[in-house]
Amino acid sequence: MSNKAINVLNDRIKDFLVKFPPFSMMTIENLDKVLARIKIKYIEKGEIVFNQGDPPGEFFYVVRKGAVKLERIEGGNNILIDVCDEGDVFGIRPLIAEQPYLSTGLAHEESILYAIHTDDIRNIMISNPKVGYFLASSFAAGSRNKKQGHNTDGLIFISHNQQFLQEDRLLEVQKLSIGRQPISCTLSASIQEAAKIMTQENVGSIVVVDEGQLPLGIVTDSDIRRMVGNDQIVSTMGIDQIMNTPVICLPVGTTFADAQIVMLQRGINHIVMTEDGSDESPVKGVFSESQLLAYQGNSPGIIIKQMKKTKKPTELKRIRDKADFLLEKYLYQEVSINFVSDVMTAINDALFVRAIELSQNDILEESGQKVPVRFSWVAIGSLGRREQILRTDQDHALIFEDVDDENYDEVKAYFLDLANRVVDILKICGFKDCPAQMMANNPKWCMSIKEWKDQYRQWIHSPNNESILHANIFMDYRSVYGDVSLTKQLTAYIMTMVHDHRIFLTYLAKYAVETPPPVSFFRNFILEKNGAHKDQFDIKQRAMLPLVDAARVLVLDQRVERMNNTIQRFERLAEVDAKNKEMYLDAKSAFEVLLRLRALNALKNSDSGRYISPDSLNKIQRILLRNSFKPIGHLQDVLQVKFQLNFF
């Protein structure tokens, strides 16, 4: 074969490999080393690649075309371990451990394999830790049975002090490259001139900069199309008339995760990259959602865009179902749980917003009624804390602005009608009714701002078991739709009230220590004693809520406002209370472990994941769960001392 033909073949192999880990994590030099000794292997259906018990070989394999089955003989039974298809890596045991193969690999159909020399990869693993982390965790996690679901025997849970870096696992959380030079124009340019530059450069956006290349604004092709379509634009107008400002910037070195979350939260498709992430340093690049999709192949942004366009609740459900597949991918590929919860929160928020919009439109079409006054639809509980990864119960409320007595009943009737319609749509989309009816269609939780202030005053002034239970749930609220000034007004009122009546914090602290943590799986491990969940561990009540409740009362004590998320609360506490910094960081890591474990348990059992059978956990999971109990005890000790609960 000529050198030219060899080069063409190598280019084709390289183009294929870079689509899949660990090759997508390699440098060009790494890939060239692999290609220097790569072999192409053709196998017929039924042909064996290696047998169970064979000594380790020189190669591991990547499926280029076709499929390879991995089977294991156990107790005389032939057990299907996995079916590897295009892009899957298998047979890596010789790479990690000089031990015989534990399964047999045979062609499920006519297949083409790439055989990668183990010595070459070992050298790359030394110089490129990302490759090493991926292969080591793949080896530790073992294979998965695609018919039975994923096997979580491996390093699914990673504590903050372990050396495995989750951020290096996926393209989604690798750093963005700046790419080509950003296309820009000055503030003096006309819209026509800017559009001409965009056309010539074949780009979808142009950054408006000053003489020092500092970003002043950004214009996208969709901005121009929208204004032309609405007859709002004259080509000779200055670019400053249509540019978006201020510019949303991120620093060079930003990860895919950070860029994606900012795009979702801000509802934008382009981000300007500057040296320090502010608009006071020169533009270095522009990153678009289309580029993000090109790297990822799948994006929650697409799910959210589809939600915004749909007009039928049944179609909304179909779109929301896609998010569960995304969630499963994130969890089993060990993406940071913070990123997972941010993405699922953005998707759930978009679902709520669309359900509210559809309900408003239906009321308008049926009765001609428009929204009578300003209002805010608020998420409470885990959704309010941005921790509702799964589709569980609905928890929400509604605040509307004060109206006179004459119009009150009519206004409230409108919002209860709206809330009933939203609740019905959410039920179609898989969110169950709250068993305690803590939903906006309950007249108790659909009130004017004055009534909400009165309600919080009652809870804070007259604390008892019921009021503390309600306060804990309704303290973690945030606006999902509507006028955010209403929630800001309510928050300011609550914070003043809490610190004028500090005995309320003592009651919150007392409630937070009422559920002691288990000591271990073998001593004082608290299981349900009867009922449908007998002999199971309630991870929500026994482990997660004690951390949630402790974080809440401690940030209130520190006067930290508008911070609901438990992980963020612990991070903030570590900053303001340096003496207990390690305890707060351990608590943060414990909560991350628990959040992931519950989500994985939910996927495994197709339920809320709340109840876990200890026997179903492997050794690593048991260790991580057991370790998460320790920070609970330490936090409760701090609460006991800080609020003198022994004398209360």
XYZ file of C-alpha atoms in Angstrom:
648
model
C 0.000 0.000 0.000
C 1.341 3.438 -0.931
C 2.155 6.068 1.684
C -0.700 8.183 0.349
C -3.176 5.341 0.795
C -1.851 4.652 4.305
C -2.267 8.311 5.230
C -5.843 8.372 3.917
C -6.650 5.200 5.896
C -5.085 6.609 9.069
C -7.068 9.819 8.681
C -10.293 7.829 8.423
C -9.427 5.774 11.505
C -8.510 8.933 13.421
C -11.775 10.643 12.402
C -13.662 7.671 13.807
C -11.716 7.281 17.062
C -11.919 10.938 18.120
C -15.699 10.579 18.406
C -15.352 8.220 21.371
C -13.575 8.170 24.755
C -10.798 7.657 25.644
C -9.568 8.734 22.188
C -11.619 11.964 22.326
C -9.484 12.874 25.365
C -6.164 12.387 23.571
C -3.808 14.901 22.035
C -2.819 14.679 18.375
C 0.525 13.199 19.471
C -1.301 10.544 21.512
C -3.446 9.584 18.532
C -0.467 9.395 16.198
C 1.194 6.984 18.618
C -1.925 4.779 18.618
C -2.210 4.844 14.818
C 1.426 3.832 14.346
C 0.698 0.240 15.474
C -3.064 -0.086 15.172
C -4.389 -3.251 13.511
C -7.669 -3.794 11.689
C -9.318 -7.125 12.448
C -12.245 -8.609 10.506
C -14.305 -11.306 12.286
C -17.194 -13.468 11.124
C -20.369 -13.920 13.149
C -19.658 -16.367 16.002
C -15.884 -15.966 15.775
C -14.115 -15.713 19.148
C -11.868 -12.725 19.941
C -10.706 -14.146 23.293
C -11.908 -16.841 25.682
C -12.694 -16.659 29.371
C -9.558 -17.802 31.203
C -7.167 -16.942 28.350
C -3.928 -15.197 29.406
C -3.876 -11.442 28.715
C -3.056 -10.485 25.128
C -1.177 -7.584 23.566
C -4.264 -5.682 22.430
C -7.596 -4.316 23.529
C -10.340 -3.573 21.020
C -12.662 -0.910 19.643
C -15.716 -1.913 17.612
C -15.602 -0.112 14.260
C -18.577 -1.869 12.744
C -20.870 -4.658 13.905
C -21.247 -5.977 17.462
C -19.355 -8.190 19.908
C -20.937 -10.122 22.795
C -19.207 -10.559 26.150
C -20.326 -13.726 27.944
C -19.267 -15.375 31.184
C -19.669 -18.937 32.428
C -20.830 -18.972 36.059
C -22.014 -22.131 37.781
C -22.449 -23.861 34.462
C -24.650 -21.034 33.139
C -23.735 -18.812 30.207
C -24.437 -15.217 31.290
C -24.579 -12.344 28.807
C -22.501 -9.480 30.231
C -22.697 -6.913 27.442
C -23.133 -6.353 23.724
C -20.539 -3.869 22.447
C -21.348 -1.915 19.324
C -19.811 0.932 17.326
C -17.284 2.930 19.359
C -17.347 0.645 22.410
C -14.053 -0.395 24.007
C -13.713 -3.953 25.327
C -11.074 -6.428 26.438
C -9.149 -3.865 28.515
C -8.171 -6.312 31.287
C -4.644 -6.812 29.821
C -4.223 -3.046 29.928
C -5.061 -2.617 33.620
C -4.278 -5.984 35.215
C -2.030 -8.814 34.076
C -4.772 -11.365 34.713
C -6.725 -13.838 32.563
C -9.879 -12.670 30.810
C -13.030 -12.991 32.930
C -15.350 -13.311 29.946
C -15.451 -14.546 26.371
C -15.696 -12.082 23.502
C -17.309 -13.341 20.315
C -18.794 -11.669 17.271
C -22.533 -11.146 17.583
C -22.532 -10.312 13.893
C -19.997 -9.753 11.130
C -17.703 -7.089 12.580
C -14.627 -4.920 12.065
C -12.434 -4.185 15.082
C -9.528 -1.865 15.724
C -6.879 -3.599 17.850
C -4.975 -1.107 20.029
C -1.582 -2.085 21.414
C -1.671 -2.042 25.236
C 1.920 -0.781 25.588
C 1.100 2.336 23.577
C -1.917 3.158 25.764
C 0.003 2.536 28.998
C 2.503 5.205 27.959
C -0.307 7.602 27.059
C -2.015 6.993 30.418
C 1.116 8.222 32.188
C 1.267 11.502 30.275
C -2.505 12.013 29.897
C -4.323 11.380 33.220
C -7.760 11.839 31.640
C -7.231 8.709 29.564
C -6.032 6.829 32.619
C -9.013 7.908 34.720
C -11.466 6.841 32.037
C -9.940 3.410 31.467
C -9.369 2.742 35.167
C -12.947 3.609 36.053
C -14.279 1.590 33.103
C -12.279 -1.390 34.320
C -13.410 -0.939 37.932
C -17.032 -0.417 36.996
C -17.074 -3.533 34.851
C -19.533 -4.149 32.056
C -23.225 -3.470 32.084
C -26.089 -5.643 30.975
C -28.028 -3.481 28.562
C -31.180 -5.548 28.956
C -31.116 -5.420 32.740
C -29.892 -1.840 33.118
C -26.592 -0.454 34.255
C -24.313 -2.198 36.685
C -23.249 0.148 39.472
C -20.541 -2.085 40.882
C -17.839 0.391 40.076
C -16.732 3.875 40.940
C -20.136 5.484 40.542
C -19.719 7.556 43.703
C -16.662 9.736 44.107
C -15.943 11.621 47.311
C -14.249 15.012 47.161
C -10.934 13.701 48.493
C -10.501 10.932 45.917
C -8.119 11.316 43.009
C -10.618 10.506 40.278
C -11.564 13.795 38.651
C -15.137 13.719 37.417
C -14.586 16.819 35.318
C -12.326 14.854 32.988
C -14.869 12.145 32.183
C -17.000 13.758 29.475
C -16.706 16.263 26.681
C -19.511 18.166 28.389
C -17.236 19.115 31.234
C -13.967 19.558 29.404
C -12.655 23.030 28.693
C -13.815 24.964 25.667
C -11.320 25.795 22.976
C -11.411 29.364 21.707
C -11.342 28.304 18.069
C -11.233 30.869 15.292
C -10.680 34.586 15.798
C -13.946 36.289 16.832
C -15.659 38.402 14.190
C -16.280 41.939 15.399
C -17.221 45.450 14.319
C -17.089 48.880 15.936
C -19.963 50.840 17.389
C -19.975 53.115 14.329
C -20.959 50.268 11.951
C -24.420 50.160 10.427
C -26.643 47.095 10.566
C -26.072 46.572 6.855
C -22.289 46.667 7.285
C -22.429 44.220 10.188
C -24.699 41.840 8.246
C -22.318 41.981 5.276
C -19.362 41.036 7.504
C -21.343 38.146 9.016
C -22.235 36.883 5.531
C -18.661 37.118 4.257
C -17.257 35.344 7.316
C -20.116 32.800 7.417
C -20.774 33.339 11.134
C -23.977 33.553 13.149
C -22.946 36.448 15.373
C -20.831 39.564 15.482
C -19.366 41.224 18.584
C -19.465 45.011 18.843
C -16.196 46.205 20.387
C -14.464 49.443 21.314
C -10.950 50.491 20.307
C -9.412 48.232 22.959
C -11.396 45.215 21.741
C -13.580 45.290 24.855
C -17.078 43.857 24.173
C -19.894 46.417 24.084
C -22.630 44.237 22.606
C -23.421 41.237 20.420
C -25.769 40.776 17.473
C -26.865 37.373 16.138
C -28.416 36.477 12.822
C -31.655 35.590 14.625
C -31.772 39.154 16.060
C -31.595 40.602 12.561
C -34.175 38.159 11.137
C -36.606 38.855 13.960
C -36.415 42.631 13.552
C -36.691 42.461 9.774
C -39.743 40.220 10.109
C -41.372 42.704 12.487
C -40.541 45.721 10.281
C -38.467 47.156 13.120
C -35.219 47.585 11.256
C -33.696 49.888 8.655
C -30.408 48.677 7.181
C -28.777 52.079 7.618
C -29.501 52.124 11.355
C -26.501 51.901 13.648
C -25.569 48.493 15.044
C -26.035 49.929 18.538
C -29.801 50.066 17.865
C -30.181 46.282 17.849
C -27.203 44.882 19.763
C -27.718 42.904 22.961
C -25.997 44.550 25.894
C -24.474 44.039 28.392
C -22.574 41.119 26.934
C -22.674 37.795 28.780
C -19.014 36.797 29.143
C -17.121 33.790 30.457
C -13.369 33.438 30.997
C -10.972 31.534 28.770
C -10.786 27.970 30.103
C -14.518 27.747 30.865
C -15.927 24.219 30.858
C -18.748 22.913 28.703
C -20.819 22.521 31.867
C -20.442 26.170 32.865
C -21.171 27.420 29.351
C -24.224 25.232 29.018
C -25.700 26.263 32.364
C -25.200 29.974 31.591
C -26.894 29.527 28.208
C -29.826 27.714 29.825
C -30.237 30.200 32.654
C -29.899 33.290 30.473
C -31.828 31.929 27.487
C -29.036 32.825 25.054
C -27.300 31.021 22.200
C -23.912 32.780 22.175
C -21.352 33.514 24.875
C -18.395 35.863 24.483
C -15.145 34.559 25.928
C -12.766 37.098 27.426
C -9.498 36.726 29.296
C -10.994 37.195 32.765
C -14.679 36.533 32.066
C -15.760 40.175 32.305
C -16.640 42.781 29.684
C -13.633 44.787 30.836
C -11.065 42.547 29.156
C -10.552 41.952 25.408
C -12.647 39.475 23.440
C -10.866 36.167 22.836
C -13.593 34.124 21.198
C -17.300 33.462 20.793
C -18.877 30.130 21.621
C -22.316 29.240 20.269
C -24.868 26.632 21.222
C -24.452 25.036 17.785
C -20.769 24.480 18.608
C -21.786 22.988 21.929
C -24.103 20.603 20.126
C -21.391 19.704 17.661
C -19.168 18.642 20.557
C -21.873 16.954 22.585
C -24.248 15.506 20.054
C -27.068 16.079 22.547
C -28.078 19.069 24.626
C -30.685 19.968 27.223
C -30.947 23.237 25.316
C -32.706 21.357 22.522
C -35.176 19.866 25.004
C -35.943 23.312 26.415
C -36.355 24.837 22.953
C -38.808 22.090 22.014
C -40.772 22.723 25.209
C -41.076 26.414 24.381
C -42.610 25.617 20.992
C -45.058 22.849 21.880
C -48.767 23.542 22.370
C -50.024 20.178 23.619
C -49.529 18.731 27.130
C -49.081 15.226 25.688
C -46.294 16.506 23.451
C -44.793 18.303 26.457
C -44.689 14.954 28.276
C -42.947 13.282 25.336
C -40.280 15.989 25.332
C -39.843 15.794 29.116
C -39.368 12.023 28.844
C -36.228 12.709 26.795
C -34.671 14.388 29.804
C -34.712 11.102 31.729
C -32.496 9.504 29.089
C -30.174 12.496 29.415
C -30.220 12.082 33.211
C -29.357 8.407 32.916
C -26.403 9.179 30.656
C -25.109 11.858 33.010
C -25.380 9.647 36.089
C -23.749 6.564 34.622
C -20.953 8.541 33.017
C -20.331 10.173 36.396
C -20.910 13.786 35.469
C -20.689 16.183 38.426
C -23.945 15.953 40.382
C -24.013 19.772 40.593
C -24.121 19.938 36.812
C -26.795 17.222 36.680
C -29.041 19.020 39.156
C -28.558 22.387 37.387
C -29.526 20.881 34.034
C -32.564 19.008 35.371
C -33.688 22.137 37.234
C -33.453 24.197 34.039
C -35.507 21.570 32.179
C -38.130 21.319 34.937
C -38.364 25.109 35.160
C -38.941 25.300 31.400
C -41.674 22.679 31.750
C -43.392 24.694 34.511
C -43.141 27.899 32.504
C -44.660 26.297 29.414
C -47.449 24.702 31.464
C -48.289 28.142 32.920
C -48.204 29.790 29.484
C -50.447 27.126 27.939
C -52.892 27.427 30.844
C -53.024 31.224 30.532
C -53.693 30.896 26.803
C -56.504 28.380 27.404
C -58.213 30.679 29.920
C -57.906 33.605 27.512
C -59.417 31.607 24.629
C -62.248 30.182 26.734
C -63.319 33.232 28.731
C -61.371 36.207 27.430
C -59.802 36.658 30.875
C -56.293 38.044 31.035
C -53.973 37.811 34.016
C -55.613 40.294 36.409
C -52.584 41.376 38.476
C -48.865 40.703 38.874
C -48.036 37.309 40.319
C -45.159 34.908 40.932
C -45.338 31.133 40.610
C -42.859 29.786 43.136
C -41.201 26.401 43.485
C -40.834 25.132 47.047
C -39.104 22.161 48.705
C -36.510 20.304 46.648
C -37.504 22.071 43.415
C -37.115 25.385 45.192
C -33.622 24.271 46.244
C -32.798 23.174 42.662
C -32.363 19.585 43.875
C -35.319 17.842 42.214
C -33.395 15.637 39.800
C -36.268 13.146 39.477
C -39.933 13.572 38.603
C -41.425 13.204 42.065
C -44.199 15.185 43.775
C -45.331 18.660 42.812
C -44.362 21.323 45.370
C -45.268 24.897 44.483
C -47.247 27.953 45.531
C -48.498 31.235 44.086
C -48.085 34.834 45.255
C -50.171 37.629 43.726
C -50.018 41.338 44.433
C -52.394 42.891 46.932
C -55.848 43.846 45.645
C -58.785 45.554 47.297
C -61.474 43.484 49.012
C -63.954 44.121 46.220
C -61.779 42.350 43.615
C -60.072 39.799 45.854
C -62.395 36.830 45.255
C -62.369 37.291 41.476
C -58.564 37.593 41.364
C -58.021 34.558 43.575
C -60.540 32.530 41.547
C -58.525 33.290 38.397
C -55.255 32.103 39.930
C -56.829 28.947 41.403
C -58.217 28.140 37.953
C -54.787 28.767 36.452
C -53.138 26.592 39.097
C -55.571 23.707 38.571
C -54.820 23.697 34.866
C -51.051 23.803 35.486
C -51.286 20.953 37.998
C -53.192 18.830 35.469
C -50.523 19.430 32.812
C -47.749 18.575 35.259
C -49.533 15.338 36.184
C -49.683 14.425 32.492
C -45.927 15.075 32.377
C -45.218 12.666 35.244
C -45.240 14.918 38.334
C -47.601 13.485 40.968
C -49.813 15.496 43.305
C -48.179 16.420 46.596
C -49.690 14.082 49.231
C -49.923 17.036 51.638
C -51.496 19.215 48.917
C -48.725 21.797 49.091
C -49.562 23.087 45.640
C -50.698 26.367 44.144
C -54.222 25.036 43.459
C -54.746 24.719 47.225
C -56.372 27.998 48.436
C -54.068 27.861 51.484
C -51.009 28.281 49.230
C -52.426 30.698 46.640
C -52.428 34.065 48.405
C -51.676 37.756 48.119
C -48.310 39.088 49.234
C -49.937 40.497 52.391
C -51.440 37.107 53.225
C -48.092 35.400 52.706
C -46.434 37.872 55.070
C -49.146 37.171 57.645
C -48.593 33.435 57.205
C -44.837 33.661 57.760
C -45.390 35.972 60.723
C -47.621 33.353 62.312
C -45.067 30.561 61.713
C -42.205 32.627 63.101
C -44.052 34.143 66.076
C -45.824 30.944 67.148
C -43.510 28.052 66.339
C -44.790 24.529 66.943
C -44.264 21.179 65.232
C -46.713 21.915 62.401
C -45.544 25.466 61.766
C -41.870 24.423 61.759
C -42.653 21.643 59.270
C -44.388 24.138 56.977
C -41.728 26.791 57.449
C -38.950 24.383 56.494
C -40.716 23.579 53.231
C -41.777 27.124 52.390
C -38.470 28.721 53.394
C -36.878 27.138 50.327
C -38.835 28.992 47.662
C -37.825 30.727 44.455
C -39.684 32.355 41.608
C -40.048 30.168 38.505
C -42.399 32.430 36.549
C -43.798 35.921 36.897
C -42.773 39.006 38.835
C -39.668 38.247 40.898
C -40.059 41.508 42.840
C -42.844 39.849 44.838
C -40.532 37.106 46.101
C -37.773 39.610 46.825
C -40.210 41.655 48.881
C -41.308 38.572 50.792
C -37.722 37.444 51.415
C -36.723 40.818 52.859
C -39.729 40.697 55.184
C -38.954 37.132 56.339
C -35.279 37.834 57.022
C -36.153 40.842 59.176
C -38.783 38.831 61.017
C -36.438 35.876 61.655
C -33.702 38.015 63.143
C -36.140 39.959 65.292
C -37.415 36.662 66.732
C -34.341 34.435 67.019
C -36.187 31.872 69.106
C -37.568 30.697 65.754
C -34.047 29.666 64.694
C -33.756 27.629 67.877
C -36.934 25.754 66.951
C -35.537 25.154 63.449
C -32.300 23.859 64.971
C -34.227 21.563 67.348
C -36.140 20.134 64.386
C -32.873 19.640 62.467
C -31.356 17.395 65.159
C -34.407 15.201 65.773
C -33.281 12.576 63.242
C -29.920 11.186 64.379
C -27.688 9.688 61.688
C -27.105 5.926 61.514
C -23.722 4.860 62.854
C -23.079 2.111 60.323
C -24.755 -0.718 58.481
C -24.219 -3.102 61.328
C -24.887 -1.007 64.425
C -27.787 1.416 64.819
C -28.593 1.301 61.101
C -32.178 2.571 61.067
C -34.465 0.631 58.726
C -38.207 0.870 58.270
C -39.854 -1.551 60.694
C -43.068 -2.285 58.824
C -45.201 -1.383 55.848
C -44.373 -1.463 52.162
C -40.758 -0.430 52.812
C -39.958 -2.808 55.661
C -36.202 -3.473 56.050
C -35.316 -0.612 53.672
C -33.366 2.546 54.415
C -35.175 5.882 53.947
C -32.347 7.907 52.398
C -34.454 11.065 52.214
C -35.657 11.166 55.829
C -32.642 9.596 57.532
C -29.763 11.158 55.610
C -30.665 13.917 53.131
C -33.151 15.992 55.118
C -30.898 16.273 58.208
C -28.261 17.875 55.941
C -30.844 20.088 54.217
C -32.336 21.240 57.523
C -28.947 21.919 59.125
C -27.751 23.957 56.143
C -30.950 26.009 56.148
C -30.849 27.043 59.802
C -27.107 27.776 59.679
C -27.328 30.106 56.659
C -30.298 31.883 58.250
C -28.204 32.329 61.384
C -25.418 33.803 59.212
C -27.950 36.115 57.490
C -27.221 34.643 54.061
C -30.131 35.647 51.823
C -31.563 34.124 48.637
C -29.380 31.026 48.704
C -31.559 27.926 48.730
C -29.412 25.181 47.272
C -27.964 22.853 49.942
C -24.598 22.385 48.238
C -24.210 26.141 47.723
C -25.237 26.737 51.326
C -22.455 24.487 52.613
C -19.957 26.166 50.271
C -21.012 29.564 51.597
C -20.834 28.378 55.215
C -17.287 27.129 54.585
C -16.403 30.694 53.534
C -18.029 32.572 56.416
C -17.210 30.088 59.211
C -13.564 29.178 58.604
C -13.302 27.356 61.939
C -15.682 24.667 60.676
C -14.671 24.807 56.998
C -13.719 21.116 56.689
C -16.955 20.017 58.323
C -19.015 22.026 55.837
C -17.053 20.704 52.862
C -17.505 17.144 54.151
C -21.225 17.826 54.504
C -21.332 19.160 50.938
C -19.612 16.008 49.639
C -21.937 13.810 51.680
C -24.987 15.487 50.185
C -23.591 15.052 46.663
C -23.116 11.319 47.333
C -26.648 10.970 48.705
C -28.191 12.913 45.820
C -26.464 10.685 43.290
C -27.229 7.467 45.162
C -30.917 8.292 45.388
C -31.091 9.138 41.673
C -29.337 5.898 40.710
C -31.622 3.890 42.977
C -34.617 5.571 41.326
C -33.423 4.664 37.836
C -32.757 1.095 38.923
C -36.195 0.598 40.495
C -38.282 3.028 38.413
C -39.495 4.866 41.505
C -38.582 7.912 43.606
C -35.372 6.237 44.845
C -36.235 7.167 48.421
C -36.084 3.672 49.912
C -32.932 1.598 49.499
C -32.354 -2.025 50.377
C -28.928 -2.233 52.100
C -28.389 -5.652 50.519
C -28.578 -4.090 47.055
C -25.537 -1.885 47.695
C -22.058 -2.991 46.747
C -19.041 -2.471 48.964
C -18.008 0.899 47.518
C -21.534 2.252 47.796
C -21.783 1.069 51.391
C -18.528 2.790 52.298
C -19.551 6.073 50.677
C -23.018 5.983 52.228
C -21.589 5.157 55.636
C -19.074 8.003 55.332
C -21.895 10.425 54.516
C -23.419 9.777 57.954
C -20.457 11.292 59.811
C -20.936 14.944 58.726
C -24.600 14.743 59.811
C -23.535 13.932 63.345
C -20.919 16.698 63.359
C -23.437 19.280 62.109
C -25.959 18.249 64.730
C -23.300 18.619 67.441
C -22.639 22.183 66.222
C -26.362 22.977 66.311
C -26.661 21.545 69.824
C -23.924 23.866 71.076
C -24.750 26.984 69.008
C -28.425 27.014 69.999
C -27.958 25.409 73.464
C -30.516 22.758 72.628
C -29.727 20.703 75.722
C -31.317 23.510 77.794
C -34.236 24.089 75.399
